[in-house]
CSV table of C-alpha atoms in Angstrom, one decimal:
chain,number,residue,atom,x,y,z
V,278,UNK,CA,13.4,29.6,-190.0
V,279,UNK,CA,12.0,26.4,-191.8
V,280,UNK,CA,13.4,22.9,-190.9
V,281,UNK,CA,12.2,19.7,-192.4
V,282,UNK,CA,13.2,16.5,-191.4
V,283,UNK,CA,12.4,13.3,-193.3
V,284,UNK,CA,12.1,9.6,-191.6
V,285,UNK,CA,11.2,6.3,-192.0
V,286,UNK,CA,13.4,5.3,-194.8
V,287,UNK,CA,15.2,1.8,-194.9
V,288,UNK,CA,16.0,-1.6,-196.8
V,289,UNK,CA,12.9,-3.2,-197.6
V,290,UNK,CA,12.3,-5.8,-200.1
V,291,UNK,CA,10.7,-5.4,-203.2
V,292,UNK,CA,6.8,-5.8,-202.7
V,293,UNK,CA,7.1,-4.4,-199.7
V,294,UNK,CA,5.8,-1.0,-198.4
V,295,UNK,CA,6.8,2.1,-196.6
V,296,UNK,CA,5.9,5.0,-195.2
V,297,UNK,CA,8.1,8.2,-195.2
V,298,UNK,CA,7.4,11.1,-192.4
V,299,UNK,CA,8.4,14.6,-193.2
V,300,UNK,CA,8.2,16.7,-189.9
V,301,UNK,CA,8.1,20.7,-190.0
V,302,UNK,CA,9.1,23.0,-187.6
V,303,UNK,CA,8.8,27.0,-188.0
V,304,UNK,CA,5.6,26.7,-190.5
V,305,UNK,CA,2.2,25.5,-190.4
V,306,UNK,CA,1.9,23.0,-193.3
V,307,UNK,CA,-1.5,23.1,-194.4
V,308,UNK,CA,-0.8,26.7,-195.9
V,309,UNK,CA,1.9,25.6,-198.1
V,310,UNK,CA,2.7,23.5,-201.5
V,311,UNK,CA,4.7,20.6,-200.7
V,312,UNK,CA,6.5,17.7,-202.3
V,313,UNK,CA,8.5,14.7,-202.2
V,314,UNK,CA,11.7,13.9,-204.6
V,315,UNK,CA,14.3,11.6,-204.7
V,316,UNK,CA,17.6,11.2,-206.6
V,317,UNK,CA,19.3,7.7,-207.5
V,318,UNK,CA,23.2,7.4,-207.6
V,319,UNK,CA,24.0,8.9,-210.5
V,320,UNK,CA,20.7,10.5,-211.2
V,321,UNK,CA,19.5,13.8,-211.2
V,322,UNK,CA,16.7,14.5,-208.7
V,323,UNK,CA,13.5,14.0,-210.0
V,324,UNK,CA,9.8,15.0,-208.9
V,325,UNK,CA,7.8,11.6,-206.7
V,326,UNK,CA,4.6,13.4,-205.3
V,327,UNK,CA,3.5,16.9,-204.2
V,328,UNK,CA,-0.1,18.1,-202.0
V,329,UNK,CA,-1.2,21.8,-202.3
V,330,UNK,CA,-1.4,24.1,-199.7
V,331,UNK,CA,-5.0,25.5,-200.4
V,332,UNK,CA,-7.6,22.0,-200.8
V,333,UNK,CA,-4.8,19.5,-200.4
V,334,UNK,CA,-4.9,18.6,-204.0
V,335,UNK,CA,-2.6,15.8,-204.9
V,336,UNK,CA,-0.5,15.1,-208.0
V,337,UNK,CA,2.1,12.2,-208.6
V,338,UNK,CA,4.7,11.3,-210.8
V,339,UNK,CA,4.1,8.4,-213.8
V,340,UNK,CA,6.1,6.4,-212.2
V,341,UNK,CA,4.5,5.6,-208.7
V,342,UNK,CA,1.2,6.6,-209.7
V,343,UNK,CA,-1.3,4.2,-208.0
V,344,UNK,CA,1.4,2.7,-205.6
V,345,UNK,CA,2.7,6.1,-203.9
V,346,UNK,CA,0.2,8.7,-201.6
V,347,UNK,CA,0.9,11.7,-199.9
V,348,UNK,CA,-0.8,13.2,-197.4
V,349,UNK,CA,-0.9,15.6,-194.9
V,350,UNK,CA,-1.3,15.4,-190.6
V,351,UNK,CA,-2.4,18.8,-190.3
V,352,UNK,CA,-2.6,18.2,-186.4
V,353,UNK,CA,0.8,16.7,-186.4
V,354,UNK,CA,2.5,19.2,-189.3
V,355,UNK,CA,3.6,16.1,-190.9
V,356,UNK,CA,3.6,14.9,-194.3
V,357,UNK,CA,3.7,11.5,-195.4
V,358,UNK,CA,4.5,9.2,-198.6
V,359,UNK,CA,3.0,5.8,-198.3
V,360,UNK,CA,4.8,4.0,-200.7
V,361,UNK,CA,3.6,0.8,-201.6
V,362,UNK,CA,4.8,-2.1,-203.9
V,363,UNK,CA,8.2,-1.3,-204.0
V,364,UNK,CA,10.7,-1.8,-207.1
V,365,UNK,CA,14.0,-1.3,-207.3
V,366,UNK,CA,14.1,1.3,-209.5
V,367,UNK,CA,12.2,3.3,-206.2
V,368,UNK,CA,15.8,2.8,-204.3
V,369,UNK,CA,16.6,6.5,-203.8
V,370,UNK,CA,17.2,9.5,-201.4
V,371,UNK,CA,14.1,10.8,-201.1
V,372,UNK,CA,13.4,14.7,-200.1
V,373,UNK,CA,10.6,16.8,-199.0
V,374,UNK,CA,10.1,20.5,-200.0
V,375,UNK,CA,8.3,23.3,-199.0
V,376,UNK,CA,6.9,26.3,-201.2
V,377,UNK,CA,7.1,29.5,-199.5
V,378,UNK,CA,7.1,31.9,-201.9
V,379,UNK,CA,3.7,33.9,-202.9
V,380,UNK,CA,4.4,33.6,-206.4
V,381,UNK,CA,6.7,31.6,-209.2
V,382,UNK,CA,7.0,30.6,-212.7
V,383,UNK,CA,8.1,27.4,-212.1
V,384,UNK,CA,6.6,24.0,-212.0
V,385,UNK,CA,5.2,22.0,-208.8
V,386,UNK,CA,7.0,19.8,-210.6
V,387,UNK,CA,10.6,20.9,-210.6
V,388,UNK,CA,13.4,21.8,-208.1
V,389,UNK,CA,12.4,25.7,-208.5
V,390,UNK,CA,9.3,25.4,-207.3
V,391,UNK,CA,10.4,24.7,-203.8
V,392,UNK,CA,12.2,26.8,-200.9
V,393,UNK,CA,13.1,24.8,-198.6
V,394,UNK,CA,14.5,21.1,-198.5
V,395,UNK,CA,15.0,18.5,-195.6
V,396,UNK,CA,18.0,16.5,-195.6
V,397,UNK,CA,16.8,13.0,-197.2
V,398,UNK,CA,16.5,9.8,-196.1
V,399,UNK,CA,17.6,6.7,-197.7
V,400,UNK,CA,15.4,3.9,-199.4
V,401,UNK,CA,16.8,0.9,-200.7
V,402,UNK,CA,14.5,-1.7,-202.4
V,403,UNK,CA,15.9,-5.1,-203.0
V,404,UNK,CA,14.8,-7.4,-206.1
């Protein structure tokens, strides 16, 4: 059994920075692909940042590349999205996922890709 919990969400103002905590339990992380999303009211949820299992390659989204990094606490099992310079348009649930699965067609990028999801936590970004 796979349970992710996300943290560290809140109000900031824009500029500011945070720094999001996505704690595993039941799987080491560091052998799996994993992600961040995040859906706006009204939006669909859409792809922020994901780190491979194997070499801890990153990729990002367009839209917080160079102001959003993900990494990995291998000691800790905990994944992280720094997320700096905040807009508005970054106010969001935001998600992590894990990939269990050996093998798929979809995307890193999409909402297939991923097995298991934590519950969210909220950030709000104030202009």
């Amino acid at each position: 059994q796979v349970q992710l919990v996300e943290s560290g969400g809140g109000l900031v103002q824009a500029g500011d920075s945070l720094r999001l905590s996505c704690a595993a339990s039941g799987r080491t992380l560091s052998r799996y692909d994993m992600g961040w999303f995040r859906q706006a009211p009204g939006k669909e949820r859409e792809f922020v940042a994901r780190i491979s299992g194997i070499g801890g390659t990153t990729y990002y989204a367009d839209s917080v590349k160079g102001r959003f990094t993900i990494s990995r606490d291998d000691t800790k099992n905990i994944m992280y999205l720094q997320m700096n310079t905040l807009k508005s348009e970054d106010t969001a649930v935001y998600y992590c996922a894990l990939r269990q699965k050996a093998f798929t067609l979809a995307l890193p990028t999409t909402l297939r890709y991923y097995d298991y999801w934590g519950q969210g936590t909220q950030v709000t970004v104030s202009s």
